[in-house]
Tab-separated table of C-alpha atoms in Angstrom:
chain	number	residue	atom	x	y	z
L	1	MET	CA	-17.635	20.796	-29.822
L	2	ASP	CA	-16.977	22.137	-33.310
L	3	VAL	CA	-17.337	25.714	-32.108
L	4	ALA	CA	-15.004	25.111	-29.179
L	5	ILE	CA	-12.078	23.848	-31.231
L	6	ARG	CA	-12.196	26.470	-33.972
L	7	PRO	CA	-10.410	29.239	-32.013
L	8	CYS	CA	-7.714	26.759	-31.034
L	9	LEU	CA	-7.230	25.673	-34.644
L	10	LYS	CA	-7.162	29.276	-35.798
L	11	THR	CA	-4.500	30.115	-33.222
L	12	GLU	CA	-2.392	27.131	-34.237
L	13	VAL	CA	-2.660	28.074	-37.915
L	14	ASN	CA	-1.761	31.685	-37.160
L	15	ASP	CA	1.233	30.595	-35.093
L	16	PHE	CA	2.383	28.279	-37.883
L	17	LEU	CA	2.070	31.016	-40.517
L	18	TYR	CA	3.876	33.522	-38.305
L	19	ASN	CA	6.721	31.064	-37.670
L	20	LEU	CA	6.865	30.289	-41.386
L	21	MET	CA	7.114	33.995	-42.188
L	22	ILE	CA	9.945	34.414	-39.655
L	23	TRP	CA	11.970	31.327	-40.560
L	24	ALA	CA	11.456	30.816	-44.309
L	25	PRO	CA	13.481	33.813	-45.628
L	26	PRO	CA	16.570	33.175	-43.433
L	27	VAL	CA	16.551	29.454	-44.268
L	28	LEU	CA	16.196	30.051	-48.015
L	29	PHE	CA	18.891	32.738	-48.017
L	30	ALA	CA	21.192	30.537	-45.927
L	31	VAL	CA	21.063	27.484	-48.200
L	32	THR	CA	21.026	29.550	-51.403
L	33	PHE	CA	24.112	31.651	-50.717
L	34	HIS	CA	25.916	28.692	-49.150
L	35	GLU	CA	25.636	26.861	-52.477
L	36	ILE	CA	26.351	29.968	-54.573
L	37	ALA	CA	29.583	30.455	-52.608
L	38	HIS	CA	30.721	26.928	-53.468
L	39	GLY	CA	30.001	27.463	-57.155
L	40	TRP	CA	31.512	30.942	-57.309
L	41	VAL	CA	34.812	29.879	-55.725
L	42	ALA	CA	34.930	26.780	-57.944
L	43	ARG	CA	34.526	29.035	-61.000
L	44	GLU	CA	37.308	31.334	-59.825
L	45	LEU	CA	39.573	28.297	-59.348
L	46	GLY	CA	38.962	26.873	-62.804
L	47	ASP	CA	35.667	24.951	-62.830
L	48	GLY	CA	32.696	26.724	-64.396
L	49	THR	CA	30.267	23.792	-64.187
L	50	ALA	CA	27.923	25.446	-61.667
L	51	SER	CA	27.954	28.714	-63.613
L	52	GLN	CA	27.168	26.966	-66.900
L	53	LEU	CA	24.199	25.189	-65.302
L	54	GLY	CA	22.776	28.412	-63.855
L	55	ARG	CA	23.531	27.465	-60.250
L	56	LEU	CA	25.093	30.808	-59.363
L	57	SER	CA	21.634	32.382	-59.464
L	58	PRO	CA	20.263	33.996	-56.267
L	59	ASN	CA	16.887	32.428	-57.107
L	60	PRO	CA	16.246	29.947	-54.231
L	61	LEU	CA	14.264	27.660	-56.558
L	62	LYS	CA	17.534	26.833	-58.329
L	63	HIS	CA	18.916	25.382	-55.089
L	64	VAL	CA	15.909	23.895	-53.289
L	65	ASP	CA	15.864	20.124	-52.962
L	66	PRO	CA	12.220	18.973	-52.646
L	67	VAL	CA	13.189	16.248	-50.183
L	68	GLY	CA	16.053	17.840	-48.264
L	69	THR	CA	14.791	21.435	-48.146
L	70	VAL	CA	11.038	20.857	-47.807
L	71	LEU	CA	9.912	17.317	-46.955
L	72	VAL	CA	12.508	16.196	-44.394
L	73	PRO	CA	12.629	19.505	-42.413
L	74	GLY	CA	8.812	19.701	-42.423
L	75	LEU	CA	8.310	16.152	-41.189
L	76	LEU	CA	11.001	16.506	-38.529
L	77	TYR	CA	9.579	19.808	-37.317
L	78	MET	CA	6.057	18.386	-37.010
L	79	SER	CA	7.199	15.155	-35.324
L	80	THR	CA	10.140	16.233	-33.139
L	81	GLY	CA	10.270	20.034	-33.198
L	82	MET	CA	13.779	19.826	-34.705
L	83	VAL	CA	14.781	21.065	-38.147
L	84	PHE	CA	17.366	19.362	-40.333
L	85	GLY	CA	17.772	19.472	-44.079
L	86	TRP	CA	19.934	20.256	-47.065
L	87	ALA	CA	19.912	22.076	-50.386
L	88	LYS	CA	20.702	20.726	-53.842
L	89	PRO	CA	24.536	20.606	-53.976
L	90	VAL	CA	26.164	22.659	-56.709
L	91	PRO	CA	27.967	20.461	-59.241
L	92	VAL	CA	31.751	20.764	-59.160
L	93	ASN	CA	34.122	18.919	-61.480
L	94	TRP	CA	37.121	18.586	-59.222
L	95	GLN	CA	39.381	17.669	-62.160
L	96	ASN	CA	38.892	21.139	-63.657
L	97	LEU	CA	40.358	22.868	-60.616
L	98	ARG	CA	43.861	24.207	-61.112
L	99	ASN	CA	45.199	22.617	-57.922
L	100	PRO	CA	42.615	19.942	-57.051
L	101	ARG	CA	43.769	18.940	-53.557
L	102	ARG	CA	44.105	22.536	-52.355
L	103	ASP	CA	41.145	23.920	-54.271
L	104	VAL	CA	38.737	21.226	-53.051
L	105	ALA	CA	39.301	22.551	-49.527
L	106	LEU	CA	38.867	26.180	-50.619
L	107	VAL	CA	35.608	25.398	-52.438
L	108	ALA	CA	34.344	23.511	-49.387
L	109	LEU	CA	35.225	26.324	-46.974
L	110	ALA	CA	33.399	28.888	-49.119
L	111	GLY	CA	29.969	27.612	-47.990
L	112	PRO	CA	30.520	27.946	-44.219
L	113	LEU	CA	32.233	31.298	-44.776
L	114	ALA	CA	29.106	32.489	-46.612
L	115	ASN	CA	27.036	31.454	-43.585
L	116	LEU	CA	29.330	33.469	-41.314
L	117	VAL	CA	28.865	36.546	-43.516
L	118	MET	CA	25.090	36.044	-43.464
L	119	ALA	CA	25.046	35.702	-39.672
L	120	LEU	CA	26.796	39.081	-39.479
L	121	PHE	CA	24.376	40.483	-42.078
L	122	TRP	CA	21.369	39.444	-39.956
L	123	ALA	CA	23.034	40.967	-36.892
L	124	MET	CA	23.174	44.290	-38.709
L	125	ILE	CA	19.515	43.886	-39.737
L	126	ILE	CA	18.634	43.475	-36.044
L	127	LYS	CA	20.654	46.557	-35.146
L	128	ILE	CA	18.932	48.694	-37.772
L	129	ALA	CA	15.443	47.306	-37.057
L	130	ALA	CA	15.835	47.782	-33.297
L	131	SER	CA	16.880	51.400	-33.748
L	132	VAL	CA	13.747	52.268	-35.750
L	133	ASN	CA	11.362	49.769	-34.128
L	134	PRO	CA	9.492	52.400	-32.027
L	135	LEU	CA	8.431	54.129	-35.256
L	136	LEU	CA	6.675	51.111	-36.761
L	137	PRO	CA	6.776	48.100	-34.389
L	138	ALA	CA	4.331	46.019	-36.442
L	139	VAL	CA	6.928	45.880	-39.230
L	140	PHE	CA	10.253	45.986	-37.430
L	141	THR	CA	9.515	43.607	-34.526
L	142	PRO	CA	9.017	40.637	-36.919
L	143	LEU	CA	12.189	41.755	-38.707
L	144	ILE	CA	14.103	41.540	-35.430
L	145	TYR	CA	12.823	37.988	-34.880
L	146	MET	CA	13.745	37.164	-38.472
L	147	GLY	CA	17.247	38.441	-37.785
L	148	LEU	CA	17.516	36.244	-34.701
L	149	ALA	CA	16.396	33.255	-36.774
L	150	GLY	CA	18.954	34.185	-39.436
L	151	ILE	CA	21.780	34.272	-36.923
L	152	MET	CA	20.701	30.924	-35.475
L	153	ILE	CA	20.292	29.022	-38.761
L	154	ASN	CA	23.520	30.385	-40.255
L	155	SER	CA	25.469	29.627	-37.082
L	156	ILE	CA	24.178	26.051	-37.124
L	157	LEU	CA	24.960	25.597	-40.835
L	158	LEU	CA	28.418	27.090	-40.355
L	159	VAL	CA	29.368	24.735	-37.529
L	160	LEU	CA	27.544	21.671	-38.847
L	161	ASN	CA	29.162	21.865	-42.271
L	162	LEU	CA	32.633	21.975	-40.740
L	163	PHE	CA	32.099	18.549	-39.150
L	164	PRO	CA	34.387	15.983	-40.872
L	165	ILE	CA	31.518	13.658	-41.793
L	166	PRO	CA	31.167	12.991	-45.541
L	167	PRO	CA	29.633	14.628	-47.501
L	168	LEU	CA	29.753	17.730	-45.275
L	169	ASP	CA	32.217	20.456	-46.212
L	170	GLY	CA	34.526	19.588	-43.344
L	171	SER	CA	35.149	16.184	-44.891
L	172	ARG	CA	36.435	17.858	-48.085
L	173	VAL	CA	38.849	19.938	-46.032
L	174	LEU	CA	40.068	16.893	-44.102
L	175	SER	CA	40.507	14.833	-47.265
L	176	ALA	CA	42.660	17.618	-48.722
L	177	VAL	CA	45.207	17.264	-45.916
L	178	LEU	CA	45.121	13.463	-45.647
L	179	PRO	CA	47.545	11.348	-47.665
L	180	PRO	CA	45.878	10.287	-50.954
L	181	ASN	CA	45.427	6.634	-49.936
L	182	ALA	CA	43.952	7.612	-46.575
L	183	ALA	CA	41.621	10.106	-48.294
L	184	ARG	CA	40.293	7.402	-50.629
L	185	ILE	CA	39.557	5.081	-47.703
L	186	TYR	CA	37.990	7.944	-45.744
L	187	HIS	CA	35.539	8.795	-48.519
L	188	LYS	CA	34.255	5.238	-48.676
L	189	ILE	CA	32.028	6.117	-45.703
L	190	GLU	CA	30.302	8.916	-47.682
L	191	PRO	CA	27.229	6.802	-48.646
L	192	TYR	CA	26.523	6.359	-44.927
L	193	GLY	CA	27.168	9.974	-43.884
L	194	LEU	CA	23.531	11.091	-43.916
L	195	VAL	CA	22.501	8.105	-41.798
L	196	VAL	CA	25.268	8.916	-39.304
L	197	LEU	CA	24.077	12.545	-39.106
L	198	LEU	CA	20.440	11.549	-38.548
L	199	VAL	CA	21.414	9.104	-35.796
L	200	LEU	CA	23.556	11.743	-34.091
L	201	MET	CA	20.704	14.238	-34.302
L	202	LEU	CA	17.938	11.936	-33.055
L	203	THR	CA	20.072	10.732	-30.134
L	204	GLY	CA	20.878	14.310	-29.102
L	205	VAL	CA	24.610	13.846	-29.619
L	206	LEU	CA	24.719	16.248	-32.549
L	207	GLY	CA	23.031	18.993	-30.537
L	208	ARG	CA	25.520	18.610	-27.689
L	209	LEU	CA	28.427	18.801	-30.124
L	210	LEU	CA	27.032	21.820	-31.954
L	211	GLN	CA	25.813	23.855	-28.992
L	212	PRO	CA	29.088	25.325	-27.605
L	213	MET	CA	30.406	26.477	-30.995
L	214	VAL	CA	27.016	27.684	-32.225
L	215	SER	CA	26.482	29.680	-29.023
L	216	THR	CA	29.897	31.328	-29.382
L	217	ILE	CA	29.165	32.441	-32.955
L	218	GLN	CA	25.705	33.690	-31.973
L	219	GLN	CA	27.171	35.710	-29.106
L	220	LEU	CA	29.789	37.258	-31.385
L	221	ALA	CA	27.116	38.186	-33.928
L	222	MET	CA	24.820	39.609	-31.262
L	223	MET	CA	27.634	41.792	-29.959
L	224	LEU	CA	27.316	43.669	-33.253
L	225	ALA	CA	23.550	43.960	-32.808
């Protein structure tokens, strides 16, 4: 019995390690540069908090949240096959911004825009890897799959973060255009935003809402590849 299950276990471990190799770099790059973009735009608009705390570093360890980036995605992947998580948000002192109501929206939009740029970056990686793949397929075939994963994860983060559910970036944009009193009432639901997102995901509603927009972005990126 022990002998019979060893090949199966070895295959499962190999598959897990291969998937980890394919998915880990795009995920880490996606969350890292998403947060760097927030901090960089905030600095340009008057708030240097993130820069002073070293959060504009490209080192992923500066942005990884042990729960949101590692524990929750891992548990969800093993139990449901779905992946959902978050990075450590960059600190922004909204009062330091030169035009707080406008600049809050610009800082928020910087993250999704970074994901769009990264989706296009991975599309170009696929294009380059595919053109030279016959020369060294053992190296460039995994790179193509990594590029596909990069397009997928950045497309999802781009669309998801534009949803107007606090504390997602879309909620910051919406609050910037709402009247001040309405914005204050709107942000009272922020403590419950993560619960709302998890419920939407586990019920399949979130996937149905994301799918059309994510597919459109993926198709546009793949046109380049």
